[in-house]
CSV table of C-alpha atoms in Angstrom, one decimal:
chain,number,residue,atom,x,y,z
Z,22,MET,CA,24.3,-0.1,7.3
Z,23,ALA,CA,22.4,-3.4,7.8
Z,24,GLY,CA,19.2,-1.3,7.8
Z,25,ALA,CA,19.5,-0.2,4.3
Z,26,ARG,CA,20.2,-3.7,2.7
Z,27,ILE,CA,17.2,-5.3,5.0
Z,28,GLU,CA,14.5,-3.9,2.6
Z,29,ARG,CA,16.0,-5.9,-0.2
Z,30,VAL,CA,15.9,-9.2,1.8
Z,31,SER,CA,12.2,-9.2,2.8
Z,32,SER,CA,9.0,-7.1,2.7
Z,33,ILE,CA,8.0,-5.0,5.5
Z,34,PHE,CA,5.2,-7.3,6.1
Z,35,LYS,CA,7.5,-10.1,6.7
Z,36,ARG,CA,9.7,-8.3,8.9
Z,37,VAL,CA,6.8,-7.2,11.1
Z,38,GLU,CA,5.3,-10.6,11.2
Z,39,GLY,CA,8.9,-11.8,12.5
Z,40,LEU,CA,9.1,-9.4,15.3
Z,41,TYR,CA,5.2,-10.3,16.1
Z,42,LYS,CA,6.1,-14.0,16.2
Z,43,GLY,CA,9.4,-13.3,18.2
Z,44,CYS,CA,7.4,-11.5,20.6
Z,45,VAL,CA,9.5,-8.3,20.2
Z,46,ILE,CA,6.2,-6.4,19.6
Z,47,GLY,CA,2.9,-7.0,21.4
Z,48,GLU,CA,-0.4,-7.5,19.4
Z,49,HIS,CA,-1.3,-3.8,20.6
Z,50,GLU,CA,1.9,-2.5,18.8
Z,51,LEU,CA,1.1,-4.0,15.5
Z,52,PRO,CA,0.4,-1.5,12.7
Z,53,ILE,CA,-3.1,-0.8,11.8
Z,54,TRP,CA,-2.5,-2.2,8.2
Z,55,PHE,CA,-1.2,-5.8,9.4
Z,56,SER,CA,-4.5,-7.3,10.0
Z,57,VAL,CA,-5.9,-6.3,6.5
Z,58,TYR,CA,-2.8,-7.4,4.9
Z,59,GLN,CA,-2.9,-10.8,6.5
Z,60,ALA,CA,-6.7,-11.2,5.6
Z,61,PHE,CA,-6.1,-9.8,2.0
Z,62,PRO,CA,-2.7,-10.5,0.9
Z,63,PRO,CA,-1.5,-9.3,-2.5
Z,64,LYS,CA,-1.4,-11.9,-5.4
Z,65,LEU,CA,2.2,-11.2,-6.0
Z,66,GLU,CA,4.9,-10.3,-3.2
Z,67,PRO,CA,6.1,-6.9,-3.1
Z,68,THR,CA,9.7,-7.3,-3.3
Z,69,MET,CA,13.0,-5.6,-4.7
Z,70,GLU,CA,13.6,-8.3,-7.2
Z,71,ARG,CA,10.0,-7.4,-9.0
Z,72,PRO,CA,10.4,-5.2,-11.8
Z,73,THR,CA,7.9,-2.1,-11.7
Z,74,PRO,CA,5.5,-2.1,-14.6
Z,75,PRO,CA,6.2,0.1,-17.2
Z,76,SER,CA,3.7,3.2,-17.0
Z,77,LYS,CA,3.9,6.6,-18.8
Z,78,VAL,CA,3.4,9.8,-16.7
Z,79,LYS,CA,0.8,12.1,-17.8
Z,80,ASN,CA,1.6,15.5,-18.7
Z,81,LEU,CA,-0.6,17.8,-16.4
Z,82,ILE,CA,-0.4,21.4,-17.7
Z,83,TYR,CA,-3.5,23.4,-17.6
Z,84,PRO,CA,-4.5,26.5,-19.1
Z,85,GLU,CA,-4.2,28.3,-16.0
Z,86,ASP,CA,-0.6,27.2,-15.7
Z,87,TYR,CA,0.3,29.5,-18.8
Z,88,ILE,CA,-1.5,32.4,-17.2
Z,89,ARG,CA,0.4,32.1,-13.9
Z,90,GLY,CA,3.6,31.6,-15.6
Z,91,ASN,CA,3.0,34.8,-17.4
Z,92,PHE,CA,1.9,36.6,-14.2
Z,93,MET,CA,5.1,35.4,-12.5
Z,94,LYS,CA,7.2,36.6,-15.6
Z,95,THR,CA,5.5,39.9,-15.9
Z,96,TYR,CA,4.8,41.2,-12.3
Z,97,ASP,CA,6.9,41.5,-9.3
Z,98,HIS,CA,4.7,39.3,-7.1
Z,99,LYS,CA,6.7,39.5,-3.9
Z,100,ASN,CA,5.8,43.4,-3.7
Z,101,THR,CA,2.4,43.2,-4.8
Z,102,LYS,CA,0.1,44.6,-1.9
Z,103,TYR,CA,-3.6,45.0,-1.1
Z,104,VAL,CA,-4.1,48.8,-1.0
Z,105,ARG,CA,-7.5,48.4,0.9
Z,106,LEU,CA,-9.3,45.5,2.5
Z,107,ASP,CA,-13.2,45.7,2.5
Z,108,ASP,CA,-15.0,43.4,5.0
Z,109,SER,CA,-15.9,41.1,2.4
Z,110,LYS,CA,-12.0,40.8,1.3
Z,111,THR,CA,-9.5,38.6,3.0
Z,112,LEU,CA,-6.0,38.0,2.6
Z,113,THR,CA,-6.6,34.2,2.2
Z,114,ASP,CA,-7.2,34.8,-1.5
Z,115,HIS,CA,-3.7,34.8,-3.2
Z,116,VAL,CA,-3.2,37.6,-5.8
Z,117,MET,CA,-2.1,35.3,-8.4
Z,118,ASP,CA,-5.4,33.2,-7.8
Z,119,LYS,CA,-7.4,36.3,-8.3
Z,120,TYR,CA,-5.5,37.4,-11.4
Z,121,VAL,CA,-6.1,34.0,-13.1
Z,122,ASN,CA,-9.5,34.2,-12.1
Z,123,CYS,CA,-10.0,37.8,-13.5
Z,124,PHE,CA,-8.0,37.0,-16.6
Z,125,ILE,CA,-10.4,33.7,-17.6
Z,126,GLU,CA,-13.4,35.9,-16.9
Z,127,VAL,CA,-12.4,38.9,-19.1
Z,128,SER,CA,-11.1,36.5,-21.7
Z,129,GLN,CA,-14.4,34.4,-22.0
Z,130,ARG,CA,-16.6,37.7,-21.9
Z,131,ASP,CA,-14.6,39.4,-24.5
Z,132,ASP,CA,-13.3,37.2,-27.1
Z,133,GLY,CA,-12.3,39.6,-29.6
Z,134,LYS,CA,-9.7,41.3,-27.6
Z,135,ASP,CA,-6.0,40.6,-27.8
Z,136,ALA,CA,-3.7,39.7,-25.0
Z,137,LYS,CA,-2.6,43.2,-24.1
Z,138,GLU,CA,-6.0,44.6,-23.9
Z,139,VAL,CA,-7.0,41.6,-21.6
Z,140,VAL,CA,-4.1,41.9,-19.5
Z,141,ALA,CA,-5.1,45.8,-19.2
Z,142,ALA,CA,-8.7,44.9,-18.4
Z,143,VAL,CA,-7.4,42.5,-15.7
Z,144,GLU,CA,-5.2,45.1,-14.2
Z,145,ALA,CA,-8.0,47.6,-14.0
Z,146,MET,CA,-10.3,45.1,-12.4
Z,147,LEU,CA,-7.8,44.3,-9.7
Z,148,ALA,CA,-7.0,47.9,-9.2
Z,149,ASN,CA,-10.9,48.3,-8.3
Z,150,ASP,CA,-10.4,45.7,-5.9
Z,151,GLY,CA,-7.2,47.3,-4.1
Z,152,ILE,CA,-4.7,45.4,-5.6
Z,153,VAL,CA,-1.8,47.2,-7.2
Z,154,LEU,CA,0.4,45.1,-9.4
Z,155,THR,CA,3.9,46.1,-9.9
Z,156,ARG,CA,5.8,45.3,-13.0
Z,157,LYS,CA,9.1,43.6,-13.0
Z,158,LEU,CA,12.1,45.7,-14.1
Z,159,VAL,CA,12.6,45.5,-18.1
Z,160,GLU,CA,16.1,44.9,-19.4
Z,161,GLY,CA,17.8,47.7,-20.5
Z,162,ARG,CA,15.5,50.2,-18.5
Z,163,ASN,CA,16.0,51.6,-15.1
Z,164,LYS,CA,12.2,52.5,-14.2
Z,165,LYS,CA,9.4,50.1,-13.0
Z,166,LYS,CA,6.4,50.4,-15.1
Z,167,SER,CA,3.2,50.4,-13.1
């Protein structure tokens, strides 16, 4: 129990410094950061009493995230398999990454296409690379679309 409260009493630097001065740990056992902290101490001591400065967390959503979300919602990615592998193809390229890259490429190349046409073109490109995408079951239907 005392170990959980000790953080509120002093900083980690003060505790390590106390261990070193009390000859509990030797000079060779000091952490790497100890000498740097001694040479360049912070302006304000980092303690639990000091309030954290208010900061706003940025919302990091990239355009690819929407494509990945659509992929996860539409396809059964656990059963997606490579049909054939050429010498140039490796399993390190994830199917979803290939889907995202193909989707971006097709949508930039063909600006006039709607989303369904772009998805069909991406599925065709991936089929040419030997990747068979299996669609998830649609509610109310018993068959998988392929």
